[in-house]
Backbone as JSON, one array per atom type, in Angstrom:
{
  "sequence": "MQAFLTKAADCHTQAAHITLPAELNALTLVALFTALLWLPYLLARIGARGLMGTMDNPPSSPPPEPAWAGRAQRAHANAVENLVVFAPIVLVAAMTGATNATTAVAAQTYLLARVLHYAVYLLGIPVLRTLAFAVGWVCTLVI",
  "N": [[0.69, -1.14, -0.2], [2.14, 1.18, 0.78], [4.02, 1.54, -0.92], [2.14, 2.71, -3.55], [0.61, 4.6, -2.63], [3.03, 6.44, -2.31], [3.95, 6.18, -4.95], [1.63, 7.5, -7.13], [2.13, 9.25, -5.09], [4.38, 11.15, -6.66], [3.18, 10.37, -9.51], [1.16, 12.75, -9.16], [2.66, 14.44, -8.52], [4.34, 15.03, -10.05], [2.55, 15.72, -12.67], [1.83, 18.47, -11.64], [3.82, 20.13, -12.5], [4.32, 20.2, -15.02], [3.98, 21.41, -18.06], [1.62, 23.74, -20.29], [2.49, 23.89, -24.24], [2.8, 27.07, -25.36], [0.8, 27.38, -28.38], [-1.47, 25.05, -27.07], [-2.24, 26.26, -24.62], [-3.12, 28.91, -25.25], [-5.41, 27.18, -27.25], [-6.72, 26.02, -25.28], [-7.5, 28.16, -23.36], [-8.98, 29.22, -25.54], [-11.3, 27.19, -25.82], [-12.37, 27.08, -23.38], [-13.25, 29.73, -23.37], [-15.44, 29.57, -25.55], [-17.01, 27.44, -25.2], [-18.34, 29.31, -22.44], [-20.08, 31.04, -23.99], [-22.52, 31.34, -24.54], [-23.84, 31.44, -22.23], [-24.81, 35.22, -22.02], [-27.24, 35.24, -23.73], [-28.72, 33.12, -22.99], [-29.46, 34.71, -20.75], [-30.66, 37.12, -21.15], [-32.45, 35.78, -23.13], [-34.06, 34.53, -20.41], [-34.97, 36.69, -19.23], [-36.61, 37.65, -21.32], [-38.33, 35.99, -21.33], [-38.86, 34.65, -18.55], [-38.25, 32.18, -16.16], [-39.1, 29.84, -16.26], [-41.14, 29.79, -18.59], [-38.55, 30.13, -20.23], [-37.59, 27.05, -20.21], [-39.14, 25.92, -21.24], [-41.45, 24.69, -23.45], [-40.27, 25.98, -27.18], [-42.56, 28.94, -27.76], [-44.92, 29.56, -30.8], [-44.35, 32.18, -31.36], [-42.77, 33.73, -29.9], [-41.36, 36.04, -27.32], [-39.76, 38.88, -27.62], [-36.81, 39.91, -28.1], [-33.92, 41.02, -26.91], [-31.77, 43.07, -29.32], [-29.19, 42.73, -29.33], [-28.9, 39.75, -28.09], [-30.1, 37.99, -30.08], [-27.38, 37.9, -31.64], [-25.21, 37.91, -29.7], [-26.02, 35.4, -30.25], [-25.41, 34.91, -32.48], [-22.81, 35.08, -32.49], [-21.79, 33.1, -31.05], [-22.48, 30.8, -32.28], [-20.55, 31.0, -34.57], [-17.95, 31.04, -33.0], [-17.09, 28.63, -32.45], [-18.06, 26.64, -34.58], [-15.35, 28.51, -35.91], [-13.57, 27.46, -34.75], [-13.69, 24.45, -34.89], [-12.62, 23.85, -36.39], [-9.75, 25.95, -36.1], [-9.43, 24.17, -33.71], [-8.25, 21.42, -33.79], [-6.61, 21.9, -35.46], [-4.64, 22.95, -33.81], [-3.61, 20.52, -32.51], [-2.76, 18.73, -33.95], [-0.5, 20.24, -34.91], [0.77, 20.85, -32.75], [0.92, 17.35, -31.6], [2.9, 16.7, -33.44], [5.27, 18.39, -33.03], [5.42, 20.88, -35.04], [6.05, 22.73, -33.26], [6.19, 26.72, -33.11], [8.15, 29.71, -32.56], [6.71, 31.43, -34.13], [4.39, 29.97, -34.56], [2.98, 30.37, -31.9], [2.92, 33.23, -31.21], [0.35, 32.77, -32.87], [-1.85, 31.44, -32.25], [-1.92, 32.55, -30.07], [-2.54, 34.51, -30.77], [-4.91, 34.29, -32.47], [-6.75, 33.98, -30.36], [-7.1, 36.03, -29.08], [-7.87, 37.73, -31.02], [-9.98, 36.36, -30.6], [-11.89, 36.66, -28.69], [-12.24, 39.57, -29.52], [-13.93, 39.44, -31.27], [-15.99, 37.94, -30.34], [-17.15, 40.04, -29.07], [-17.32, 42.85, -30.54], [-18.91, 41.87, -31.79], [-21.38, 41.72, -30.47], [-21.71, 44.67, -29.74], [-22.82, 45.55, -32.34], [-21.28, 46.45, -34.35], [-20.47, 46.71, -37.76], [-18.03, 46.69, -39.02], [-15.39, 45.71, -37.51], [-15.99, 43.4, -36.81], [-15.56, 41.96, -39.1], [-12.92, 42.27, -39.37], [-11.79, 41.06, -36.57], [-12.11, 38.45, -37.29], [-11.48, 37.59, -39.51], [-8.38, 38.42, -38.56], [-8.1, 35.65, -36.83], [-9.05, 33.77, -38.9], [-6.47, 34.19, -40.37], [-4.42, 33.46, -37.92], [-4.73, 30.71, -37.82], [-4.74, 30.04, -40.34], [-1.9, 30.11, -40.43], [-0.6, 28.78, -38.22]],
  "CA": [[0.11, -0.24, -0.12], [2.96, 2.57, 0.73], [4.27, 1.9, -2.71], [1.47, 3.13, -4.7], [0.71, 5.68, -2.8], [4.58, 7.02, -2.8], [3.8, 6.27, -6.73], [0.62, 8.51, -6.59], [2.31, 10.61, -5.25], [5.08, 10.9, -7.05], [2.76, 11.29, -10.3], [0.74, 13.58, -8.86], [3.87, 16.25, -8.3], [4.99, 15.51, -12.27], [1.84, 16.39, -13.03], [1.92, 19.89, -10.71], [4.4, 20.37, -13.15], [3.38, 20.07, -16.53], [3.67, 23.21, -18.77], [1.17, 23.58, -21.49], [2.56, 24.59, -25.39], [1.31, 28.06, -25.97], [-0.37, 26.66, -28.62], [-2.13, 24.47, -26.22], [-2.54, 26.77, -23.41], [-4.06, 28.65, -26.45], [-6.78, 26.57, -27.65], [-7.76, 25.59, -23.81], [-8.82, 29.46, -23.24], [-10.27, 29.47, -26.59], [-12.48, 26.29, -26.14], [-13.85, 27.84, -22.64], [-14.11, 31.0, -23.82], [-16.33, 29.62, -26.77], [-18.19, 27.09, -24.14], [-18.97, 30.29, -21.78], [-21.51, 32.14, -24.92], [-24.08, 30.83, -24.92], [-25.07, 32.89, -21.08], [-25.37, 35.94, -22.52], [-27.91, 35.14, -24.6], [-29.44, 32.42, -21.89], [-29.79, 35.5, -19.58], [-31.31, 37.47, -22.48], [-33.75, 34.98, -22.89], [-34.92, 33.94, -19.52], [-35.03, 38.18, -18.86], [-37.49, 37.74, -22.2], [-39.19, 34.9, -21.5], [-39.11, 34.21, -17.63], [-36.92, 31.29, -16.03], [-40.2, 28.78, -16.4], [-41.12, 30.21, -20.07], [-37.43, 29.46, -21.4], [-37.49, 26.1, -19.67], [-40.56, 25.34, -21.71], [-40.91, 24.45, -25.07], [-40.38, 27.75, -27.71], [-43.24, 28.42, -27.93], [-44.55, 30.11, -32.44], [-44.45, 32.93, -31.72], [-41.9, 34.05, -28.56], [-41.66, 37.67, -26.68], [-39.19, 39.57, -29.36], [-35.84, 39.15, -27.15], [-33.05, 42.84, -27.24], [-31.36, 42.74, -30.49], [-28.17, 41.58, -28.96], [-28.79, 38.53, -27.54], [-28.91, 37.29, -31.33], [-26.34, 39.21, -31.92], [-24.28, 36.9, -29.5], [-26.13, 33.82, -30.24], [-25.29, 33.71, -33.59], [-21.0, 35.45, -32.09], [-21.38, 31.95, -30.33], [-21.9, 29.92, -33.58], [-19.43, 31.72, -35.06], [-16.84, 30.33, -32.21], [-17.81, 26.65, -32.54], [-17.69, 26.73, -35.97], [-13.75, 27.99, -35.95], [-13.05, 26.48, -33.25], [-14.07, 23.08, -35.2], [-10.75, 24.0, -37.13], [-8.47, 25.92, -34.92], [-8.48, 22.83, -32.77], [-7.61, 20.12, -34.34], [-4.92, 22.05, -36.47], [-3.0, 22.97, -32.86], [-3.41, 19.84, -31.87], [-1.61, 18.38, -34.51], [0.9, 20.56, -34.44], [1.58, 19.73, -31.36], [1.45, 16.55, -31.77], [4.01, 16.7, -34.6], [6.66, 19.68, -32.67], [6.12, 21.63, -35.71], [5.7, 24.23, -33.04], [7.57, 28.03, -32.69], [7.43, 31.29, -31.88], [5.23, 32.2, -34.96], [2.88, 29.26, -34.21], [2.39, 30.74, -29.98], [1.88, 34.46, -31.03], [-0.35, 33.03, -34.07], [-2.73, 30.65, -31.42], [-2.36, 33.97, -28.6], [-3.62, 36.38, -31.62], [-6.39, 33.73, -32.66], [-7.11, 34.21, -29.23], [-7.01, 37.72, -28.83], [-8.94, 37.63, -31.82], [-11.93, 35.43, -30.96], [-12.63, 37.91, -27.9], [-12.41, 41.14, -30.02], [-15.03, 39.3, -32.28], [-17.4, 38.54, -29.97], [-17.56, 41.83, -28.02], [-17.75, 44.21, -31.36], [-20.31, 41.25, -32.71], [-22.3, 41.32, -29.52], [-22.27, 45.65, -30.01], [-22.41, 45.16, -33.81], [-19.75, 46.9, -35.11], [-19.69, 44.99, -38.5], [-16.41, 46.8, -40.08], [-14.39, 45.65, -36.46], [-16.38, 41.67, -36.23], [-15.01, 41.26, -39.69], [-11.13, 41.95, -39.28], [-11.03, 40.21, -36.5], [-12.6, 37.82, -37.61], [-10.15, 37.7, -40.24], [-7.2, 38.28, -38.26], [-8.41, 34.83, -36.54], [-8.58, 33.27, -39.49], [-5.19, 34.27, -40.87], [-3.4, 33.03, -37.61], [-5.12, 29.23, -37.65], [-3.38, 29.96, -41.42], [-0.09, 30.33, -40.43], [0.23, 26.99, -37.68]],
  "C": [[0.76, 1.33, 0.05], [3.26, 2.51, -0.92], [3.39, 1.99, -3.46], [0.75, 4.34, -4.01], [1.85, 6.51, -2.58], [4.44, 7.3, -4.28], [2.8, 7.42, -7.09], [1.31, 9.93, -6.2], [3.33, 11.68, -5.74], [4.79, 11.89, -8.64], [1.76, 12.35, -10.43], [1.44, 15.02, -8.57], [4.54, 16.24, -9.81], [3.99, 16.11, -12.74], [1.75, 18.18, -13.3], [2.46, 20.53, -11.62], [5.25, 20.25, -14.41], [3.53, 21.76, -17.09], [3.11, 22.44, -19.98], [2.21, 24.25, -22.05], [1.69, 25.71, -25.36], [0.38, 27.88, -27.04], [-1.53, 26.26, -27.9], [-2.99, 25.11, -25.62], [-3.54, 28.05, -24.11], [-5.98, 27.96, -26.08], [-6.88, 25.87, -26.56], [-8.81, 27.15, -23.59], [-9.8, 29.35, -24.26], [-11.8, 28.36, -26.7], [-13.07, 26.96, -24.63], [-13.66, 28.84, -22.95], [-15.29, 30.69, -24.27], [-17.94, 29.04, -25.77], [-18.57, 27.61, -23.17], [-19.78, 31.0, -22.53], [-21.94, 32.03, -24.54], [-25.08, 31.91, -23.83], [-25.58, 33.68, -21.04], [-26.64, 36.16, -22.59], [-28.96, 34.51, -23.77], [-30.08, 33.3, -20.84], [-31.32, 36.37, -20.23], [-33.01, 36.62, -22.66], [-34.84, 34.96, -21.61], [-35.61, 35.99, -18.7], [-36.64, 38.31, -19.94], [-39.16, 37.13, -21.67], [-39.88, 33.98, -19.66], [-38.06, 32.91, -17.64], [-37.94, 29.93, -16.94], [-40.53, 28.94, -19.11], [-39.6, 29.74, -21.11], [-36.74, 27.87, -20.95], [-37.99, 25.4, -20.83], [-40.53, 24.82, -23.22], [-41.0, 25.63, -25.97], [-41.98, 27.62, -28.1], [-43.63, 29.74, -30.12], [-44.68, 31.18, -32.19], [-44.13, 34.21, -29.9], [-42.09, 35.51, -28.24], [-40.24, 38.27, -27.07], [-37.83, 39.83, -27.75], [-34.69, 40.51, -27.92], [-32.17, 41.72, -28.58], [-29.82, 42.23, -30.36], [-27.97, 40.21, -28.28], [-28.75, 37.66, -28.87], [-27.79, 37.67, -31.6], [-24.99, 38.17, -31.22], [-24.64, 35.3, -29.44], [-25.77, 33.49, -31.84], [-23.38, 34.31, -33.73], [-20.83, 33.79, -31.79], [-21.21, 31.01, -31.48], [-21.18, 30.11, -34.18], [-18.48, 30.84, -34.68], [-16.92, 29.0, -32.57], [-17.44, 26.37, -34.16], [-16.16, 26.96, -35.98], [-13.53, 27.5, -35.14], [-12.66, 25.25, -33.09], [-12.74, 22.92, -36.08], [-9.19, 24.61, -36.54], [-7.93, 24.73, -33.93], [-8.05, 21.56, -33.0], [-5.67, 20.37, -35.47], [-3.66, 22.74, -35.41], [-2.59, 22.03, -32.35], [-2.63, 18.59, -32.97], [-0.14, 19.11, -35.03], [2.1, 20.73, -33.68], [2.09, 18.86, -31.0], [2.64, 16.06, -32.54], [5.37, 17.49, -33.96], [6.36, 20.59, -33.65], [5.01, 23.19, -34.67], [6.45, 25.38, -32.82], [6.95, 28.58, -32.32], [6.32, 31.67, -32.29], [4.34, 31.33, -34.66], [2.39, 30.02, -32.72], [2.45, 31.6, -30.47], [0.73, 34.18, -32.14], [-1.71, 32.64, -33.0], [-2.93, 31.47, -30.35], [-2.67, 34.77, -29.44], [-5.12, 35.95, -31.53], [-6.86, 34.06, -31.23], [-7.83, 35.26, -28.72], [-8.71, 38.39, -29.49], [-10.96, 37.05, -31.98], [-13.01, 36.75, -30.01], [-12.96, 38.59, -28.34], [-13.84, 40.94, -30.51], [-16.36, 39.34, -31.17], [-17.53, 39.93, -29.3], [-17.76, 42.77, -29.04], [-19.03, 43.31, -32.46], [-21.37, 41.64, -31.93], [-22.89, 43.45, -29.38], [-22.56, 45.85, -30.93], [-21.96, 46.01, -34.05], [-19.79, 46.03, -36.02], [-18.76, 45.07, -39.24], [-15.47, 46.15, -38.92], [-14.31, 43.75, -36.77], [-15.3, 41.69, -37.69], [-13.79, 41.36, -39.73], [-11.17, 41.12, -37.96], [-11.81, 38.62, -36.35], [-11.49, 37.47, -39.02], [-8.56, 37.55, -39.54], [-7.09, 36.88, -37.13], [-8.07, 33.59, -37.61], [-7.23, 32.5, -40.77], [-4.41, 33.1, -39.38], [-4.01, 31.69, -37.07], [-4.39, 28.95, -39.37], [-2.3, 29.26, -40.97], [-0.1, 29.41, -39.02], [-0.36, 26.28, -38.59]]
}
């Protein structure tokens, strides 16, 4: 039993010292960010329909929601669509050792571009939204 506990403690100590490469760190943050993007439009829906109305089947003519809530929902869908492309590229680059300072900066810039994209989409600023999207797309190609 003592040997098992010592081995478990050694594994825990080793795991505590694992540092993710910048690309995988950025991917983790992008995934977490994307996973949370549904919350604002859910809160808007609760505000418009009430909690029980939100959990019920959608009515044939739902009460209107704020315009930003629709933009938030579309921005979330866009983030999911782009994560599907970004994630495997980062994972393959990390697994094959094809990462370097350029790919690290590209992954970190992608994260910033996606946060900016969501913010300006929510605010309804079309030109900046497109530029933020394009920066993220170019970063994906660079990796």
